[in-house]
Coordinates of C-alpha atoms in Angstrom, one line a residue:
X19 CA -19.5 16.2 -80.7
X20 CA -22.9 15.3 -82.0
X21 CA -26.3 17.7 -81.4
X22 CA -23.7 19.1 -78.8
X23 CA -23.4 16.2 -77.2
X24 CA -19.6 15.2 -76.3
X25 CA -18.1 11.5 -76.5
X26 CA -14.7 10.7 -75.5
X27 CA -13.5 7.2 -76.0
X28 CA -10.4 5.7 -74.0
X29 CA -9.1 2.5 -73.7
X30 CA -8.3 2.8 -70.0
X31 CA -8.5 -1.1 -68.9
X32 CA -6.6 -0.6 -65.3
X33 CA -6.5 1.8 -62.3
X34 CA -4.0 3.5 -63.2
X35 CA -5.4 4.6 -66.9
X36 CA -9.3 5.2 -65.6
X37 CA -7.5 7.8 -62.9
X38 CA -5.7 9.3 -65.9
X39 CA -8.9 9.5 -67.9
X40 CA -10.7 10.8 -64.8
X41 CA -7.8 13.5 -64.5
X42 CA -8.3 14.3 -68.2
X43 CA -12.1 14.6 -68.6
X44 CA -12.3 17.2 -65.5
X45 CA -9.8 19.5 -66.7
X46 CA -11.9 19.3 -70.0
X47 CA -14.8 21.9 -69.6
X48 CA -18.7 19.7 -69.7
X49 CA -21.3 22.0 -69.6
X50 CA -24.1 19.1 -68.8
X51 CA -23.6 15.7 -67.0
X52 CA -20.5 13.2 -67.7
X53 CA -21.7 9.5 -67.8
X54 CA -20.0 6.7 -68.8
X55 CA -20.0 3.7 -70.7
X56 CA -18.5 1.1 -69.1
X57 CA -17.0 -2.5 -70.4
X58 CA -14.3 -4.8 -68.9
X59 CA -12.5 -7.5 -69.2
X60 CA -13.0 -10.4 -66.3
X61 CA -10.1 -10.7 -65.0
X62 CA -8.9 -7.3 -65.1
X63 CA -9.4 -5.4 -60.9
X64 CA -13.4 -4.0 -61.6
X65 CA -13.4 -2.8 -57.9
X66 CA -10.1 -0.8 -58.0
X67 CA -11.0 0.6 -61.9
X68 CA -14.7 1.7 -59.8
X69 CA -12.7 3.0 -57.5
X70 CA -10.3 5.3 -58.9
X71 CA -13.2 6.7 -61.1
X72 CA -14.9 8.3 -57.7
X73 CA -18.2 9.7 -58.7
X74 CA -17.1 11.3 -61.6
X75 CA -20.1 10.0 -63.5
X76 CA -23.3 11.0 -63.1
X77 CA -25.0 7.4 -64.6
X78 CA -23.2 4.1 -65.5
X79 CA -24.0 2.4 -68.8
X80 CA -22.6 -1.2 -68.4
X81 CA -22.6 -4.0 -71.2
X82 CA -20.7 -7.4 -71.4
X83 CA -19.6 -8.5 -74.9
X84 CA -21.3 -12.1 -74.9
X85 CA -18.9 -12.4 -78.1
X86 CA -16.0 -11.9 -76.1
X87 CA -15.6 -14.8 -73.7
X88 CA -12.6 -12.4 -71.4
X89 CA -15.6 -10.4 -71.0
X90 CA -17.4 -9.4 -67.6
X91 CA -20.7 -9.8 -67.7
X92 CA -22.9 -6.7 -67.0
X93 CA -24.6 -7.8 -64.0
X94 CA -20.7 -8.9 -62.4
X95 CA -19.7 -5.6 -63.4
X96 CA -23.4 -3.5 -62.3
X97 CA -22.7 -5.9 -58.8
X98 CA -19.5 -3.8 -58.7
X99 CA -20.7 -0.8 -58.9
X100 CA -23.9 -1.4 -56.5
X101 CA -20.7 -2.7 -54.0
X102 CA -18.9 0.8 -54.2
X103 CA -22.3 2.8 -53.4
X104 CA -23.1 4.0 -57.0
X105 CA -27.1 3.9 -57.4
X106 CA -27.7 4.8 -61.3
X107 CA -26.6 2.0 -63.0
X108 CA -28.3 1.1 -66.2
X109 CA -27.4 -2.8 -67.4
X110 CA -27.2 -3.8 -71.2
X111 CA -27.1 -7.3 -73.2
X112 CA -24.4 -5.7 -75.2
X113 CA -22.5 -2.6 -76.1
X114 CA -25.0 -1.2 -79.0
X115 CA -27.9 -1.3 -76.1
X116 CA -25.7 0.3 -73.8
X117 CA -24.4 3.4 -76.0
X118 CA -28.2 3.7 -77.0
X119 CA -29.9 3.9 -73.7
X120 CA -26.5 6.3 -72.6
X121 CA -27.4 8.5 -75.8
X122 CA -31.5 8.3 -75.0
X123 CA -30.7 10.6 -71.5
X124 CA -28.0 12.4 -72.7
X125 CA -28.8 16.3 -73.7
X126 CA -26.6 19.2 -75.7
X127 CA -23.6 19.8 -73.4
X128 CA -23.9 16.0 -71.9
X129 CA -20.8 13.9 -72.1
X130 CA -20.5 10.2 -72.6
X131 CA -17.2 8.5 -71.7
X132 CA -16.6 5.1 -73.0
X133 CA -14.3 3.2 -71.8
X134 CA -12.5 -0.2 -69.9
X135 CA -11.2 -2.0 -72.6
X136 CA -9.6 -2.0 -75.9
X137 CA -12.5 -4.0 -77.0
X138 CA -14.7 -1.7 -75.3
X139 CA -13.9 1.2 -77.4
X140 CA -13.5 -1.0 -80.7
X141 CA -17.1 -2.0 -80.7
X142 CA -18.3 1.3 -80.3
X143 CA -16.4 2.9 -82.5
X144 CA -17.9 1.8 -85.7
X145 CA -21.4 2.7 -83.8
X146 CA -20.6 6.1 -84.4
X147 CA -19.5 7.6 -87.8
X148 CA -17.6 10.7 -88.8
X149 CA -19.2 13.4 -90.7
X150 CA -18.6 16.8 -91.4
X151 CA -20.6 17.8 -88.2
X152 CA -18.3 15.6 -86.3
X153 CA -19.4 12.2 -84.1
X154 CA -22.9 11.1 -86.1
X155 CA -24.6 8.5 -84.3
X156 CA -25.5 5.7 -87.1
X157 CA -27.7 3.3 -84.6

């Protein structure tokens, strides 16, 4: 929790795993909005990963990670998303844009779940540092 904002990092990278993560984020108590960070491998199924998500996010944040050639790109992935009827997308070069513009709407009791990849989660990690007050943004 930072300024008491919440972020909760998985690295659910199939169907099965985002529907587990969706499972566990709404039996967690959110005061404000749940949004999402969301970055994917290419060749893993976008569509069904979209799909067992619903609309449990309120905005998606989606990067590629051009140093990551597996990657999808954010446009193939923001196409996905457009294709399974969910308007507020938000497209970044990379996953530091990304978690920045996700952190620039997000308010005390907001949530911000990142998530689709191992990779995902391991380059956003060290964008966030531990301190005493918990999750610190250091951007």
């Amino acid at each position: 929790v930072s300024a008491g904002r919440e972020y909760l990092l998985d690295v659910a990278h199939n169907p099965a795993a985002v529907q587990k993560m969706v499972e566990y984020s709404s039996l967690t108590h959110c005061k404000g909005k749940t949004i999402s960070l969301f970055s994917v491998m290419a060749d893993k199924d976008i569509e069904a990963m979209i799909a067992a998500a619903g609309n449990h996010f309120e905005a998606w944040f989606v990067a590629g990670q051009p140093d990551n050639p597996r990657a999808a790109s954010g446009a193939d992935i923001a196409a996905a998303l457009y294709a399974a009827g969910q308007a507020v997308v938000s497209v970044s070069k990379n996953l530091r844009q990304a978690l920045r513009r996700a952190q620039g709407v997000m308010r005390a009791g907001d949530r911000l779940v990142v998530f689709g990849s191992f990779t995902t989660v391991a380059g956003v990690l060290p964008l966030l540092e531990t301190g005493p007050g918990g999750m610190q943004e250091s951007l």
